[in-house]
PDB file of C-alpha atoms in Angstrom:
ATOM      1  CA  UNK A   1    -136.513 -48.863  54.500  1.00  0.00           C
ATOM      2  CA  UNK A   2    -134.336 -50.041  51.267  1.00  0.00           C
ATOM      3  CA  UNK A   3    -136.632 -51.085  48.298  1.00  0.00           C
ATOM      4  CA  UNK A   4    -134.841 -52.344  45.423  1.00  0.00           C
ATOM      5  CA  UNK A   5    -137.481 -51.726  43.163  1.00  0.00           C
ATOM      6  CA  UNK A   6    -136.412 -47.890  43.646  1.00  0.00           C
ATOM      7  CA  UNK A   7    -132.918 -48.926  43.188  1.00  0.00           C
ATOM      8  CA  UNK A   8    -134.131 -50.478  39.809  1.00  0.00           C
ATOM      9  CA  UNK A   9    -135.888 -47.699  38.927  1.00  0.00           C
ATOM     10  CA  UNK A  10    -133.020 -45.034  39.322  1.00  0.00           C
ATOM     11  CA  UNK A  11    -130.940 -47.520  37.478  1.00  0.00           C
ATOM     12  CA  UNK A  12    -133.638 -47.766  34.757  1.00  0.00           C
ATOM     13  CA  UNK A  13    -132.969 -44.125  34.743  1.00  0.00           C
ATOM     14  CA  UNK A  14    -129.255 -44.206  34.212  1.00  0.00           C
ATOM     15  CA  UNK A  15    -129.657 -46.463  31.393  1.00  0.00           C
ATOM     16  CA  UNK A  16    -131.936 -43.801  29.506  1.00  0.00           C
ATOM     17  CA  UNK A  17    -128.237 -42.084  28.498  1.00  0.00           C
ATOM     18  CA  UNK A  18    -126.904 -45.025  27.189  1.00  0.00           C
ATOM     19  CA  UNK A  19    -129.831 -43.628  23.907  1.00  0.00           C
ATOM     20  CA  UNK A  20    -130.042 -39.787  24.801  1.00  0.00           C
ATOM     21  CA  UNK A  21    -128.009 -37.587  23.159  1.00  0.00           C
ATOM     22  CA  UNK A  22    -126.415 -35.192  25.609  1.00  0.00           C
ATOM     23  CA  UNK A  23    -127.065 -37.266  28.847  1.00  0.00           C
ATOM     24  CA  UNK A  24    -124.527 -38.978  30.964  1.00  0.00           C
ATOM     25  CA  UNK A  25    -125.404 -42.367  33.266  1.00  0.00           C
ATOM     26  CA  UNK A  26    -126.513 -41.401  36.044  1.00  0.00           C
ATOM     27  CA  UNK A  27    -129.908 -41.403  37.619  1.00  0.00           C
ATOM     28  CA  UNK A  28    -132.022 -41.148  40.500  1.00  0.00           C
ATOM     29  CA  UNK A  29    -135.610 -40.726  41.822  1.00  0.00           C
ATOM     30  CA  UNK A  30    -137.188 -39.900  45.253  1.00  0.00           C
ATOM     31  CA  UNK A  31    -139.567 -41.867  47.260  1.00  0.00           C
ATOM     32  CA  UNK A  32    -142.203 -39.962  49.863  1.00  0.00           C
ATOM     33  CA  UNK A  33    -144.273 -43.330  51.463  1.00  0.00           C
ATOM     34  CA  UNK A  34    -143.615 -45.612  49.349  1.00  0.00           C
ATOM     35  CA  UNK A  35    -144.236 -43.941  46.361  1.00  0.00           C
ATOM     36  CA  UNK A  36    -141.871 -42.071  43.345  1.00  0.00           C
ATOM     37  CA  UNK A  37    -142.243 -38.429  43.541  1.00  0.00           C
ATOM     38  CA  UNK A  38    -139.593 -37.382  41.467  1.00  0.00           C
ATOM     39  CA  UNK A  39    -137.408 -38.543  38.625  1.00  0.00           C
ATOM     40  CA  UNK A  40    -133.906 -37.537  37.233  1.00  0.00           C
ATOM     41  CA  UNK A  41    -131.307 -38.346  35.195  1.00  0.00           C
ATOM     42  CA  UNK A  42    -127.925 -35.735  34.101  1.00  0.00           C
ATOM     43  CA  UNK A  43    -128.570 -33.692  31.331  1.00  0.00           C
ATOM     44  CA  UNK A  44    -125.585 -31.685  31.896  1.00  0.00           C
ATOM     45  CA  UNK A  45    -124.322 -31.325  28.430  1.00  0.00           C
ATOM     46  CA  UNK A  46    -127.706 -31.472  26.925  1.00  0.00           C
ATOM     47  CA  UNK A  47    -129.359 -28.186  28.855  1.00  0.00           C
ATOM     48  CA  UNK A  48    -125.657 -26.710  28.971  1.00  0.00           C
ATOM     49  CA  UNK A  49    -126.136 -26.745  32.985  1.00  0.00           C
ATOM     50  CA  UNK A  50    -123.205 -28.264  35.169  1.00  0.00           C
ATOM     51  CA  UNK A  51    -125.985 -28.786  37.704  1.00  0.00           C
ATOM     52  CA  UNK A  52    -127.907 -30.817  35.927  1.00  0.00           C
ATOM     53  CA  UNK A  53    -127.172 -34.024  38.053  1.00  0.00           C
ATOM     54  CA  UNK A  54    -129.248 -36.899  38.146  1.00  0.00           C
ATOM     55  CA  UNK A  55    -130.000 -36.218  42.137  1.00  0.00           C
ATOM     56  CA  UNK A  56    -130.961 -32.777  41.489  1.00  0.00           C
ATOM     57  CA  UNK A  57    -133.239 -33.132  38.372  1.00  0.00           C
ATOM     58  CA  UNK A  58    -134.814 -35.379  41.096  1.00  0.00           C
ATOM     59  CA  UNK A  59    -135.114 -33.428  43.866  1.00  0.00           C
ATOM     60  CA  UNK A  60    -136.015 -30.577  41.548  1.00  0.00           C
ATOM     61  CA  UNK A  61    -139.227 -32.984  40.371  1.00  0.00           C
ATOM     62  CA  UNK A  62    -140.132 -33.938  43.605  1.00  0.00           C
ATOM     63  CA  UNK A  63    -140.636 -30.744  44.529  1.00  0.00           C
ATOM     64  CA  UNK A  64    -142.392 -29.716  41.908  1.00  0.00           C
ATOM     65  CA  UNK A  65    -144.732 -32.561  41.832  1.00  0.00           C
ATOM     66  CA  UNK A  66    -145.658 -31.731  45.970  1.00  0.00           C
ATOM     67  CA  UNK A  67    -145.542 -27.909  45.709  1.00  0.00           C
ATOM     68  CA  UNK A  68    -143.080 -27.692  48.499  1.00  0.00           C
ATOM     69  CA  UNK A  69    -139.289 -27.184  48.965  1.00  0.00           C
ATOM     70  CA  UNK A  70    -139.199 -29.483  52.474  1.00  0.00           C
ATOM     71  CA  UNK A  71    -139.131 -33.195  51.169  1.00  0.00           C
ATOM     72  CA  UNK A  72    -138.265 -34.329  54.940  1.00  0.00           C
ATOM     73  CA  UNK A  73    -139.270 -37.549  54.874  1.00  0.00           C
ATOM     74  CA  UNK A  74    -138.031 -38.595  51.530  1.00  0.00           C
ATOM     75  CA  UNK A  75    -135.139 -41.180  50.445  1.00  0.00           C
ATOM     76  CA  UNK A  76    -133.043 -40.490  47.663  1.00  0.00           C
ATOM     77  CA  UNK A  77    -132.122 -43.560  45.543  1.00  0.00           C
ATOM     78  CA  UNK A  78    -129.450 -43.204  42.918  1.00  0.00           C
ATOM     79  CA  UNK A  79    -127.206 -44.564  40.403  1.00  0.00           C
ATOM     80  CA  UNK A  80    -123.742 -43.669  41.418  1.00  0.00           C
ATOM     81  CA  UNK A  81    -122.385 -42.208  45.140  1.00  0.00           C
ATOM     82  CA  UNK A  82    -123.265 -38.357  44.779  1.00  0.00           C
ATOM     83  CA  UNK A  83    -121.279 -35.258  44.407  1.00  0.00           C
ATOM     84  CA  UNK A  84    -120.619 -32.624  46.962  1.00  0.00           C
ATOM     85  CA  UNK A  85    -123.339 -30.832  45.262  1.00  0.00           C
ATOM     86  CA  UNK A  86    -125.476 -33.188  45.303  1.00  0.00           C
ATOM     87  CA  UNK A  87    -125.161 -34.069  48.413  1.00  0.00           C
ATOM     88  CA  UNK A  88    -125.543 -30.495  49.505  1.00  0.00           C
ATOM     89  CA  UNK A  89    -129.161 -30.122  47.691  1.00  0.00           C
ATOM     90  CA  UNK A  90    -130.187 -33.750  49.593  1.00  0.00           C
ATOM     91  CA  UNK A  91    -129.336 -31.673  53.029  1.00  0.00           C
ATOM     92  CA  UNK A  92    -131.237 -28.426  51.818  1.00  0.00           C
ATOM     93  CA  UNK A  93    -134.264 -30.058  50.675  1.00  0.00           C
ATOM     94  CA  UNK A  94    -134.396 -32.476  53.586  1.00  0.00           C
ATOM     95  CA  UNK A  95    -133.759 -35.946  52.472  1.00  0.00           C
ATOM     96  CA  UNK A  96    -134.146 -38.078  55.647  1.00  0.00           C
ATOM     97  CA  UNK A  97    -131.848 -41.089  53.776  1.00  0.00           C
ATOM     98  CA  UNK A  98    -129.833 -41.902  50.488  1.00  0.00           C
ATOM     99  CA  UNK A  99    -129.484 -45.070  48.974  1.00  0.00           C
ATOM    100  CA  UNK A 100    -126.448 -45.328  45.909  1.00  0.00           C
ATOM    101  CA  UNK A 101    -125.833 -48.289  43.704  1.00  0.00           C
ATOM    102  CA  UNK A 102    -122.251 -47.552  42.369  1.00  0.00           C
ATOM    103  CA  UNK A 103    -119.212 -46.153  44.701  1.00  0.00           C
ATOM    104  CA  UNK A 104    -117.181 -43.497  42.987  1.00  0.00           C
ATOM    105  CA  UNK A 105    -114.196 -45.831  43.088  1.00  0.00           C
ATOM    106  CA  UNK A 106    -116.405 -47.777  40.745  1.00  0.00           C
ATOM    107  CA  UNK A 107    -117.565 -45.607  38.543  1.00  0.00           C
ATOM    108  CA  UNK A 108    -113.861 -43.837  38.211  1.00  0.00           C
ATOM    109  CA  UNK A 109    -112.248 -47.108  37.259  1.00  0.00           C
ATOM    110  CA  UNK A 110    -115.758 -47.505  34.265  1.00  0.00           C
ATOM    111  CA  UNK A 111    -114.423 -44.247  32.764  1.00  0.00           C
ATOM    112  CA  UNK A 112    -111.222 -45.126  32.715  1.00  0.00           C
ATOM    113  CA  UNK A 113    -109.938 -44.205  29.446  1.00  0.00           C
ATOM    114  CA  UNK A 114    -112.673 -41.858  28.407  1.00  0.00           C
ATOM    115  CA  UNK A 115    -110.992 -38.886  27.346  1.00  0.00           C
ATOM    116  CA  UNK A 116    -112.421 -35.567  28.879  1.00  0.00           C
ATOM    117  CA  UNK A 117    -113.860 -34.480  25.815  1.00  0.00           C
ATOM    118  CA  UNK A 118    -116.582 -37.065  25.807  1.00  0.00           C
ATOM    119  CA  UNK A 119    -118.038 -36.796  29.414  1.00  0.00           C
ATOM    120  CA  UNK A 120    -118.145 -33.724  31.603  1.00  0.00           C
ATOM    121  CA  UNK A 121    -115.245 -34.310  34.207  1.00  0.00           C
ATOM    122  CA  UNK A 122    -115.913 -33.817  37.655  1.00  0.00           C
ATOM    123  CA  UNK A 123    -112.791 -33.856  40.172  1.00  0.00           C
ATOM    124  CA  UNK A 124    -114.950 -34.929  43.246  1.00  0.00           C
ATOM    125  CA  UNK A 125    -112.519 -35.289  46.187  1.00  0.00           C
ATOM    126  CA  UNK A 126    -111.510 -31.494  45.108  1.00  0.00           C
ATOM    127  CA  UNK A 127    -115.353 -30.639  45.321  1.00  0.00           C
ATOM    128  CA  UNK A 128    -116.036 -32.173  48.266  1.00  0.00           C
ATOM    129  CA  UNK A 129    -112.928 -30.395  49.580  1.00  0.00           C
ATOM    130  CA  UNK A 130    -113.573 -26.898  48.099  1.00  0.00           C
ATOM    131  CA  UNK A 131    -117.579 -27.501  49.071  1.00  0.00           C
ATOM    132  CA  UNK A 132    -116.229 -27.654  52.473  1.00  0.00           C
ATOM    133  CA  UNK A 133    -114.090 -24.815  53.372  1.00  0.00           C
ATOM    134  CA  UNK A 134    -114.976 -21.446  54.512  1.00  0.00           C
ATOM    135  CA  UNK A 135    -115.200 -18.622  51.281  1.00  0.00           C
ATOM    136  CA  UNK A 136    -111.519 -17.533  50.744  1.00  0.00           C
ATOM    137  CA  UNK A 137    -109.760 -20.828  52.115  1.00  0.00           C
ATOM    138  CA  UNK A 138    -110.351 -22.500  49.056  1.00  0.00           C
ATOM    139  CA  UNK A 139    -109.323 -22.468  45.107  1.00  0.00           C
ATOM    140  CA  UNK A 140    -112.014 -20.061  44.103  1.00  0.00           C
ATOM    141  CA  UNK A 141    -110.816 -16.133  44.774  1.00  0.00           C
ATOM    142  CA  UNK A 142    -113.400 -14.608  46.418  1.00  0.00           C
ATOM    143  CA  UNK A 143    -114.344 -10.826  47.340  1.00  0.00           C
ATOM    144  CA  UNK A 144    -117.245  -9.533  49.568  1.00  0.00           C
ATOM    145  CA  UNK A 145    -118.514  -6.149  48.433  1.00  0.00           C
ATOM    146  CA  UNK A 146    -121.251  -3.550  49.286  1.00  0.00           C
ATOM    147  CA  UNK A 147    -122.706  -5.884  52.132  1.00  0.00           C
ATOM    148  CA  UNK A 148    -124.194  -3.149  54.171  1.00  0.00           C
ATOM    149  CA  UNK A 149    -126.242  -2.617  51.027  1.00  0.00           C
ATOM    150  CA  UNK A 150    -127.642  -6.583  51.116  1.00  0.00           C
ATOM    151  CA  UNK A 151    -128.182  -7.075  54.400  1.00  0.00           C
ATOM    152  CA  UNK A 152    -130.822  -3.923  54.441  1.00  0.00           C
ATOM    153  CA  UNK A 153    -132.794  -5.709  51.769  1.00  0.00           C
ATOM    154  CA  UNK A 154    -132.739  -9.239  53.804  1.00  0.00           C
ATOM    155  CA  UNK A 155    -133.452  -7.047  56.671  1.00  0.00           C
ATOM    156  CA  UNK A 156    -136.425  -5.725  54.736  1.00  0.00           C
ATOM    157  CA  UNK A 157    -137.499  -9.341  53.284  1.00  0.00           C
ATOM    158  CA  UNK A 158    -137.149 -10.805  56.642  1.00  0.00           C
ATOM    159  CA  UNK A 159    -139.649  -8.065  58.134  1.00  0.00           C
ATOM    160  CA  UNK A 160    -142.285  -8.939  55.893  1.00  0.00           C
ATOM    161  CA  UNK A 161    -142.070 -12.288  56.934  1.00  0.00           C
ATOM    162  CA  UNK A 162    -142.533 -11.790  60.720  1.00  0.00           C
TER     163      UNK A 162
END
């Protein structure tokens, strides 16, 4: 159920960049019962990590903070519509529902004019589409090599495990 005083809060978040060197606006925290579990906001440029996103730093605290990679039963609330990858690390850690302040219409026509120098450009209809496409039917060139090799060491992970 929507709570706008999360919505605040990962708007709160965003607002830390407008005063932090080597952040960019966008922020986002998760909620387990009620309660904040994990903060974020992009440090991309600051940390010299692309993935650095506001959703992940918050996923990334959340787990953390409850010792667990599963955070079924979490909501996501965030600044600005996510990324493909973003969206992908909700799925893998098991966020049951997002919640996202700005579209990325909206936040495409508020950095408008920013020349690429000054933000760290992301072409997100070209993620989402590359994100989405089997290895080797996108842009990125890919190669498989010495897989016999990797699957006998999942093989022997995996047997551990049983």
């Amino acid at each position: 159920m929507y709570q706008e005083e999360f919505m605040k809060r990962a708007l709160a978040l965003s607002t830390q960049a407008l005063h932090t060197p080597g952040t960019e606006p966008f922020g986002a925290v998760v909620v387990k019962d009620g309660a904040v579990v994990g903060e974020g906001f992009n440090h991309s440029v600051a940390h010299f990590d692309p993935t650095s996103h506001g959703e992940i730093e918050a996923i990334r605290d959340a787990c953390r903070n409850l010792r667990t990679v599963n955070l079924a039963g979490c909501d996501l609330y965030t600044s600005c519509e996510p990324c493909a990858l973003c969206t992908a690390a909700m799925h893998i850690a098991g966020i049951r529902k997002l919640y996202y302040a700005a579209s990325l219409a909206q936040s495409g026509q508020a950095f408008e004019g920013v020349p690429v120098a000054a933000r760290h450009p992301i072409d997100v209809e070209a993620l989402r589409a590359e994100a989405g496409a089997p290895l080797g039917q996108g842009a990125l060139p890919t190669e498989q090599r010495l897989a016999g090799e990797a699957v006998e060491i999942l093989k022997a992970w995996a047997a551990t495990r049983r």
